[in-house]
mmCIF file of C-alpha atoms in Angstrom:
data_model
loop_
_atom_site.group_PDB
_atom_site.id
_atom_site.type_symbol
_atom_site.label_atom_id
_atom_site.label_comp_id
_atom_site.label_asym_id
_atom_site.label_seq_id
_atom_site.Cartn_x
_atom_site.Cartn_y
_atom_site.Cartn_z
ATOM 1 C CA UNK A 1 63.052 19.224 31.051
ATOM 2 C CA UNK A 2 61.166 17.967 27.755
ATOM 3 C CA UNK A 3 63.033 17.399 25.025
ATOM 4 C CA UNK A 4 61.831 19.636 22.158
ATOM 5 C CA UNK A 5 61.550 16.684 19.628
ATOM 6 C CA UNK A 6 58.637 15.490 21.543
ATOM 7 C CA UNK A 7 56.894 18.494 21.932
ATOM 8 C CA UNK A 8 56.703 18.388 18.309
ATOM 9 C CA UNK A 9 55.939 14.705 17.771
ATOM 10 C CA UNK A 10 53.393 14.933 20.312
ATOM 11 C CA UNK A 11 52.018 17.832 18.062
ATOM 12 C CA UNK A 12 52.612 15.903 14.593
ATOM 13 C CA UNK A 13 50.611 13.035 16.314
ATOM 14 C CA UNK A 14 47.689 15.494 17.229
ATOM 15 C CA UNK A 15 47.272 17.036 13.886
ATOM 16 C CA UNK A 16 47.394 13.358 12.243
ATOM 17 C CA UNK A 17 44.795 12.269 15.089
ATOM 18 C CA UNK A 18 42.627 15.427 14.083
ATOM 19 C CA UNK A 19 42.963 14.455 10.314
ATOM 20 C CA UNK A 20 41.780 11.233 11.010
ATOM 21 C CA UNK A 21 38.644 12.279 13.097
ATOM 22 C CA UNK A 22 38.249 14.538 10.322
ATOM 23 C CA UNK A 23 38.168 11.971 7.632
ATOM 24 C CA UNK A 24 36.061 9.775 9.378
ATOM 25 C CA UNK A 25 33.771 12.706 9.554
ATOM 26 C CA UNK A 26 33.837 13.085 6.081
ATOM 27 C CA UNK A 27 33.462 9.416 5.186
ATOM 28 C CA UNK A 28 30.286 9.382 7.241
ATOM 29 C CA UNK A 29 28.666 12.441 6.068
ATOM 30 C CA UNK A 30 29.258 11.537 2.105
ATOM 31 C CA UNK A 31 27.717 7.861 3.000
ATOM 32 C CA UNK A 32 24.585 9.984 4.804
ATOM 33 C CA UNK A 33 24.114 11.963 1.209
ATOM 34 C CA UNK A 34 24.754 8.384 -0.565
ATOM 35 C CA UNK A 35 22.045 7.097 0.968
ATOM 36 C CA UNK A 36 19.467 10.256 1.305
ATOM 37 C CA UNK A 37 20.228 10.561 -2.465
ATOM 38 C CA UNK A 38 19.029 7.046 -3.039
ATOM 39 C CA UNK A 39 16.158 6.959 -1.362
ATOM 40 C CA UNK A 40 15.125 9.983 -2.889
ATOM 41 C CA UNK A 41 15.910 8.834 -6.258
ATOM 42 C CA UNK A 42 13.416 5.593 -4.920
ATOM 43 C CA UNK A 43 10.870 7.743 -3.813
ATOM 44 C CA UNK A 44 11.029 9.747 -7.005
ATOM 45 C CA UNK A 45 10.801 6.418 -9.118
ATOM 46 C CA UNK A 46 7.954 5.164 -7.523
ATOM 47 C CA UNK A 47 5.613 7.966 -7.900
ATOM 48 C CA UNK A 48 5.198 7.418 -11.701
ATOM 49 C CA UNK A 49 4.994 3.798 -11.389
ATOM 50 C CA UNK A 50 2.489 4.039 -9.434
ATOM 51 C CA UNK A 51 0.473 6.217 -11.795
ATOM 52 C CA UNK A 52 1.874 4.233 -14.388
ATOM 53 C CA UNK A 53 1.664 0.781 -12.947
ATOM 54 C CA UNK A 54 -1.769 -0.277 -15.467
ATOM 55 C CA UNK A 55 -0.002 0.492 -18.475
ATOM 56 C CA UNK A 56 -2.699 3.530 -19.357
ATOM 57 C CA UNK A 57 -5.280 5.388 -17.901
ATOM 58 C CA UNK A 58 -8.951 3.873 -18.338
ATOM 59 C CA UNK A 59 -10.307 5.928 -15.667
ATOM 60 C CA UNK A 60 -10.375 8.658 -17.672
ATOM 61 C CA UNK A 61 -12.583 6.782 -20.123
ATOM 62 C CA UNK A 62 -15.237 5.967 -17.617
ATOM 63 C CA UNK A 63 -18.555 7.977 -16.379
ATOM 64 C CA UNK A 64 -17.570 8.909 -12.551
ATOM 65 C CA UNK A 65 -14.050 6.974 -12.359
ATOM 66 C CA UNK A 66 -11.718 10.114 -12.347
ATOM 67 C CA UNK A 67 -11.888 11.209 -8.947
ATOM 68 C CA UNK A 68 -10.754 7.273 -7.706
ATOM 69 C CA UNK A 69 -7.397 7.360 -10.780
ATOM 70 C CA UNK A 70 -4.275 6.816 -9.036
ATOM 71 C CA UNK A 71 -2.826 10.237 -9.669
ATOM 72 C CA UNK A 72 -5.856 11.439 -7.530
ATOM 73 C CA UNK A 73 -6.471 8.858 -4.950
ATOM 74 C CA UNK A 74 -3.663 7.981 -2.981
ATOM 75 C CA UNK A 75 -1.910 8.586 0.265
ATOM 76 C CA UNK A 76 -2.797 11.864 1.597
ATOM 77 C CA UNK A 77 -6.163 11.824 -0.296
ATOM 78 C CA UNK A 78 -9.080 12.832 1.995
ATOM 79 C CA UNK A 79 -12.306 10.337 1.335
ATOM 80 C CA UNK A 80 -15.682 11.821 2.814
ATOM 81 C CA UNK A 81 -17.986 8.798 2.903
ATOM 82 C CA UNK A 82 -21.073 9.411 5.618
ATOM 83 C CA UNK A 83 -20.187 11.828 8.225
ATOM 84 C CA UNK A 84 -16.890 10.374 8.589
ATOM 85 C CA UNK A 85 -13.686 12.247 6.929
ATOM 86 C CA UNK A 86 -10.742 9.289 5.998
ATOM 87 C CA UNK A 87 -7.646 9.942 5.208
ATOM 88 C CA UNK A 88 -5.608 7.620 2.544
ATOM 89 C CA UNK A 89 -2.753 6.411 4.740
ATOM 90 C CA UNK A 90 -1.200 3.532 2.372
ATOM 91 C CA UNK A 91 -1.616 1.853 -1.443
ATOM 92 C CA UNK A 92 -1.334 -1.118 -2.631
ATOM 93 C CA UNK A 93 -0.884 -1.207 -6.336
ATOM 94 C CA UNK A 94 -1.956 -5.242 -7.363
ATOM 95 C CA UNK A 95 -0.763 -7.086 -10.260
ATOM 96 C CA UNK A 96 -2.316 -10.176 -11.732
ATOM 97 C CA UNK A 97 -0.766 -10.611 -15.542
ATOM 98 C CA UNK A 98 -2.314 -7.367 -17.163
ATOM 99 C CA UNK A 99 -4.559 -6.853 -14.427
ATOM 100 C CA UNK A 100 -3.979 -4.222 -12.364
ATOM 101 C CA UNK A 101 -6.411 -3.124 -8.921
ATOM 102 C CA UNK A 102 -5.681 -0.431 -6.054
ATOM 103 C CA UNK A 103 -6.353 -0.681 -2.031
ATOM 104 C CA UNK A 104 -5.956 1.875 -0.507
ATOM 105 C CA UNK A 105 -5.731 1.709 3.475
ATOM 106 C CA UNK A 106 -7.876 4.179 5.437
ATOM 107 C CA UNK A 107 -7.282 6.298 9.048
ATOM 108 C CA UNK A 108 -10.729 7.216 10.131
ATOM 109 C CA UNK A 109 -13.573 5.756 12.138
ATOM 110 C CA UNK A 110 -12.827 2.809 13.702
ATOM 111 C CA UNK A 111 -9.482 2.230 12.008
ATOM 112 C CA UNK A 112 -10.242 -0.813 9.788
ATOM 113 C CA UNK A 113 -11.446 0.409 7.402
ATOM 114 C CA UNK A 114 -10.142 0.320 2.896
ATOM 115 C CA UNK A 115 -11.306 1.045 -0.129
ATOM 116 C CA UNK A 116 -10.605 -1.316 -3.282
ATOM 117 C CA UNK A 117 -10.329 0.160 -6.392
ATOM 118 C CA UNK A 118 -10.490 -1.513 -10.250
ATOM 119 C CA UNK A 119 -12.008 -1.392 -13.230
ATOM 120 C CA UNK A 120 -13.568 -4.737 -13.726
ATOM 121 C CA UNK A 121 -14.989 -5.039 -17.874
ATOM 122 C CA UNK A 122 -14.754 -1.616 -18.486
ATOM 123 C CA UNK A 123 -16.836 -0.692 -15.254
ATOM 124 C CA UNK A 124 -15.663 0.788 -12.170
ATOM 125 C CA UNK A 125 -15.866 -1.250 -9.199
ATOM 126 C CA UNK A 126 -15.817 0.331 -5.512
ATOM 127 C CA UNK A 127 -15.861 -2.159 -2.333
ATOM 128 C CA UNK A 128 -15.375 -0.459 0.903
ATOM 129 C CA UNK A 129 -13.922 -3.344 3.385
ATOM 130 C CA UNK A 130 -14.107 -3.837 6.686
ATOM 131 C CA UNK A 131 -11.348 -6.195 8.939
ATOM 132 C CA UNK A 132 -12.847 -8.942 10.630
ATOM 133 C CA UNK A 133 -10.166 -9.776 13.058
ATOM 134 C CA UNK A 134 -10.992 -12.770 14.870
ATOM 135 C CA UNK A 135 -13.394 -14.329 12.471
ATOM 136 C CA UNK A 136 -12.653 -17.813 12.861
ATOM 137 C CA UNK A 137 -12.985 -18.739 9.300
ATOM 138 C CA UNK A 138 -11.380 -19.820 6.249
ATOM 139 C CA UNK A 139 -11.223 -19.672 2.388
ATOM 140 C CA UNK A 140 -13.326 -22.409 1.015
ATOM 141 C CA UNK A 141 -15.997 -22.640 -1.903
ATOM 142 C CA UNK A 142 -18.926 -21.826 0.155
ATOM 143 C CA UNK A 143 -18.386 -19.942 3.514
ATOM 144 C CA UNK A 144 -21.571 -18.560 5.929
ATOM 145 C CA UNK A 145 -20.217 -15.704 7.814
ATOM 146 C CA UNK A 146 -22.869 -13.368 9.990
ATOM 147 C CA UNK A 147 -25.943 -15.096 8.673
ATOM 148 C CA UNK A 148 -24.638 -14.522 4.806
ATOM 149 C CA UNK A 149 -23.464 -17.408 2.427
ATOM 150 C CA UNK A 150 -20.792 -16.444 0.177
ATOM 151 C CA UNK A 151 -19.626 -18.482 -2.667
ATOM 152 C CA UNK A 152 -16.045 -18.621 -3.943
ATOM 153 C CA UNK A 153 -15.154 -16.422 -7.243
ATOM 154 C CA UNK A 154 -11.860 -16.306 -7.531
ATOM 155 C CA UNK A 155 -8.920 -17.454 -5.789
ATOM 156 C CA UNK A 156 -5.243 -16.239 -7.201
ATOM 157 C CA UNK A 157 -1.603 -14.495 -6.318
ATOM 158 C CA UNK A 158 -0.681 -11.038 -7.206
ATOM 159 C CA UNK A 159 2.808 -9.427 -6.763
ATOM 160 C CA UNK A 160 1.724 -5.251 -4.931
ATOM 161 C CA UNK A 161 3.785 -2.485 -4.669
ATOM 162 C CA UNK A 162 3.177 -0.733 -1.736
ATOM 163 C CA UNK A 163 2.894 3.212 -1.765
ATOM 164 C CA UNK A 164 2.707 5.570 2.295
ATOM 165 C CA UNK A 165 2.461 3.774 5.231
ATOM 166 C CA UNK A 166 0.855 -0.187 5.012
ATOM 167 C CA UNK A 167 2.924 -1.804 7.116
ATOM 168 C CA UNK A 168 4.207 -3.695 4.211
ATOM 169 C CA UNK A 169 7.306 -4.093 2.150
ATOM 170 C CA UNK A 170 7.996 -1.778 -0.407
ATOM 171 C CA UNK A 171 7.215 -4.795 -3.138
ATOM 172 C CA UNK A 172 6.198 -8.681 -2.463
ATOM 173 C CA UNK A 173 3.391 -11.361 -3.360
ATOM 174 C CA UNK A 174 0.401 -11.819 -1.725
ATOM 175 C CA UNK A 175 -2.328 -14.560 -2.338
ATOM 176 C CA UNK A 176 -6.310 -13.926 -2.172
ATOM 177 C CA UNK A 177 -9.630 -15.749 -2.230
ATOM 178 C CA UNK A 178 -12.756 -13.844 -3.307
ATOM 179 C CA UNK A 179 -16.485 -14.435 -2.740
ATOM 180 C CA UNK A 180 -19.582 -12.813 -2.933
ATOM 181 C CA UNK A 181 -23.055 -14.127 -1.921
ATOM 182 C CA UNK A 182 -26.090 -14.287 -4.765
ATOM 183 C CA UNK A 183 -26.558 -10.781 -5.095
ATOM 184 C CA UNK A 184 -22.897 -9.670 -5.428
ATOM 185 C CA UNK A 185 -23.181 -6.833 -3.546
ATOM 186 C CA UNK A 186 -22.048 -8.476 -0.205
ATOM 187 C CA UNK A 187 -18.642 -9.571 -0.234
ATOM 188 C CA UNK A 188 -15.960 -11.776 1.559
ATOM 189 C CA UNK A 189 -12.567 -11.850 1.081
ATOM 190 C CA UNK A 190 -9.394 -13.615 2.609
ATOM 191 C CA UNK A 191 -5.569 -12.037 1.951
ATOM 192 C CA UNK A 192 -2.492 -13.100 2.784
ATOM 193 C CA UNK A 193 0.937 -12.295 2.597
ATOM 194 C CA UNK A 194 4.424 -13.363 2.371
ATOM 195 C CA UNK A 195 6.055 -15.292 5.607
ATOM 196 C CA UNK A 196 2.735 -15.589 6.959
ATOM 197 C CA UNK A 197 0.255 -18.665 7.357
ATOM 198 C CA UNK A 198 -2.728 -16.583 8.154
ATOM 199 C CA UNK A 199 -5.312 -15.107 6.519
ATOM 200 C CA UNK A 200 -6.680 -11.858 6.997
ATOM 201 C CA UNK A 201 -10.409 -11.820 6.506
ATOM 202 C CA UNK A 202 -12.368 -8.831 5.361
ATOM 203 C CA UNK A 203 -16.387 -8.341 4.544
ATOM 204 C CA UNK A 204 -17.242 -5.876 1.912
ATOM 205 C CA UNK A 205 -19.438 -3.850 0.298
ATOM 206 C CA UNK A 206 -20.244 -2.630 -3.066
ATOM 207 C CA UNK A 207 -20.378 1.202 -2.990
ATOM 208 C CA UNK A 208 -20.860 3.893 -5.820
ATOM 209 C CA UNK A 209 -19.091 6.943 -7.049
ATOM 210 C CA UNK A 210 -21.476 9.092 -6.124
ATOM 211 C CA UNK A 211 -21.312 8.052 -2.458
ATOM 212 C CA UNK A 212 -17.856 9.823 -2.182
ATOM 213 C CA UNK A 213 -16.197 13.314 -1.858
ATOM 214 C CA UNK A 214 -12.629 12.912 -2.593
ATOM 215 C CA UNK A 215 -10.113 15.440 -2.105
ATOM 216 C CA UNK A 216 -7.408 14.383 -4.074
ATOM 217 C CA UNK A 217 -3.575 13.698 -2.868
ATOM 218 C CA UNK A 218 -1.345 16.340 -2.559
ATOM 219 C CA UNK A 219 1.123 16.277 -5.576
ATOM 220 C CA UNK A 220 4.408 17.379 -3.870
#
């Protein structure tokens, strides 16, 4: 027969096995709630940043600018342009020095299409872009591009913070080249980003307020 002394160990040895699944457990679930809490508290952080992020709000200061402020126009914004509803899928918040500008990534027609965003002199300035994949073509002073010439007008880096779904990091640098051709209206620019020799190359085109229906963000 079995000794009674290891009945009992045998049931000493469960109850510390169970203990130990149990803590484990435990240990697990608190490190789930560490990090949910944390990237709440990041999510939470970021939101007034981004509203924040220009140190003020000029948009309310300028005829036709409020419906394109940051607190209204970001992801999960709605922008009618043509027949064509868009939905706001991404931000980036750009940073030169004191300069601050907004693009804002688009789901909608043909999928390649954004919408930059800054206040340029105390004017608002709207350029809806379009991706050029494949172009063939890179920065220089004077670039022809689909029968247009564009001429260099400024070249620079710029740290983002990046706000939804861009398929970037949360923060980073990128570097730019901008040009326009004679009239400014037309417009060519070149990004690119960190760990990454490439450019991506984008025509644009200088669009107006009024040209928009924007059904603002949702704020929770």
């Amino acid at each position: 027969s079995t000794p009674l002394y290891s009945s009992a160990a045998s049931d000493v040895y469960k109850r510390q096995l169970m203990a130990g699944i149990f803590l484990l457990l435990g240990i697990a679930l608190f490190a789930v709630a560490i990090f949910a809490f944390i990237k709440a508290a990041q999510a939470k952080k970021a939101a007034p940043n981004f509203a924040q992020f220009a140190g003020g709000d000029p948009f309310d200061h300028i005829t036709g600018a409020a419906d394109f402020k940051p607190t209204v126009l970001g992801p999960g914004a709605i922008i009618t342009y043509g027949a064509t509803d868009y939905v706001v899928r991404g931000t980036l918040v750009l940073k030169q020095g004191a300069y601050v500008w907004y693009e804002h990534l688009l789901d909608g027609g043909d999928g390649s299409s954004w919408l930059s965003v800054e206040i340029d002199e105390g004017q608002l300035e709207l350029v809806w872009w379009t991706t050029r994949k494949g172009a063939g073509i890179t920065p220089n002073s004077i670039v022809e591009f689909q029968g247009i010439t564009y001429r260099e007008q400024e070249r620079g880096h710029a740290y983002y913070t990046s706000v939804g779904t861009t398929g970037l990091q949360e923060t980073g640098v990128m570097r730019y080249v901008d040009l326009a051709d004679d009239t400014e209206q037309n417009r060519l620019g070149f990004e690119g980003w960190e760990n990454s020799e490439s450019w991506e190359v984008s025509t644009g085109r200088r669009v107006l307020p009024g040209e928009f229906t924007v059904y603002p963000a949702p704020t929770s």
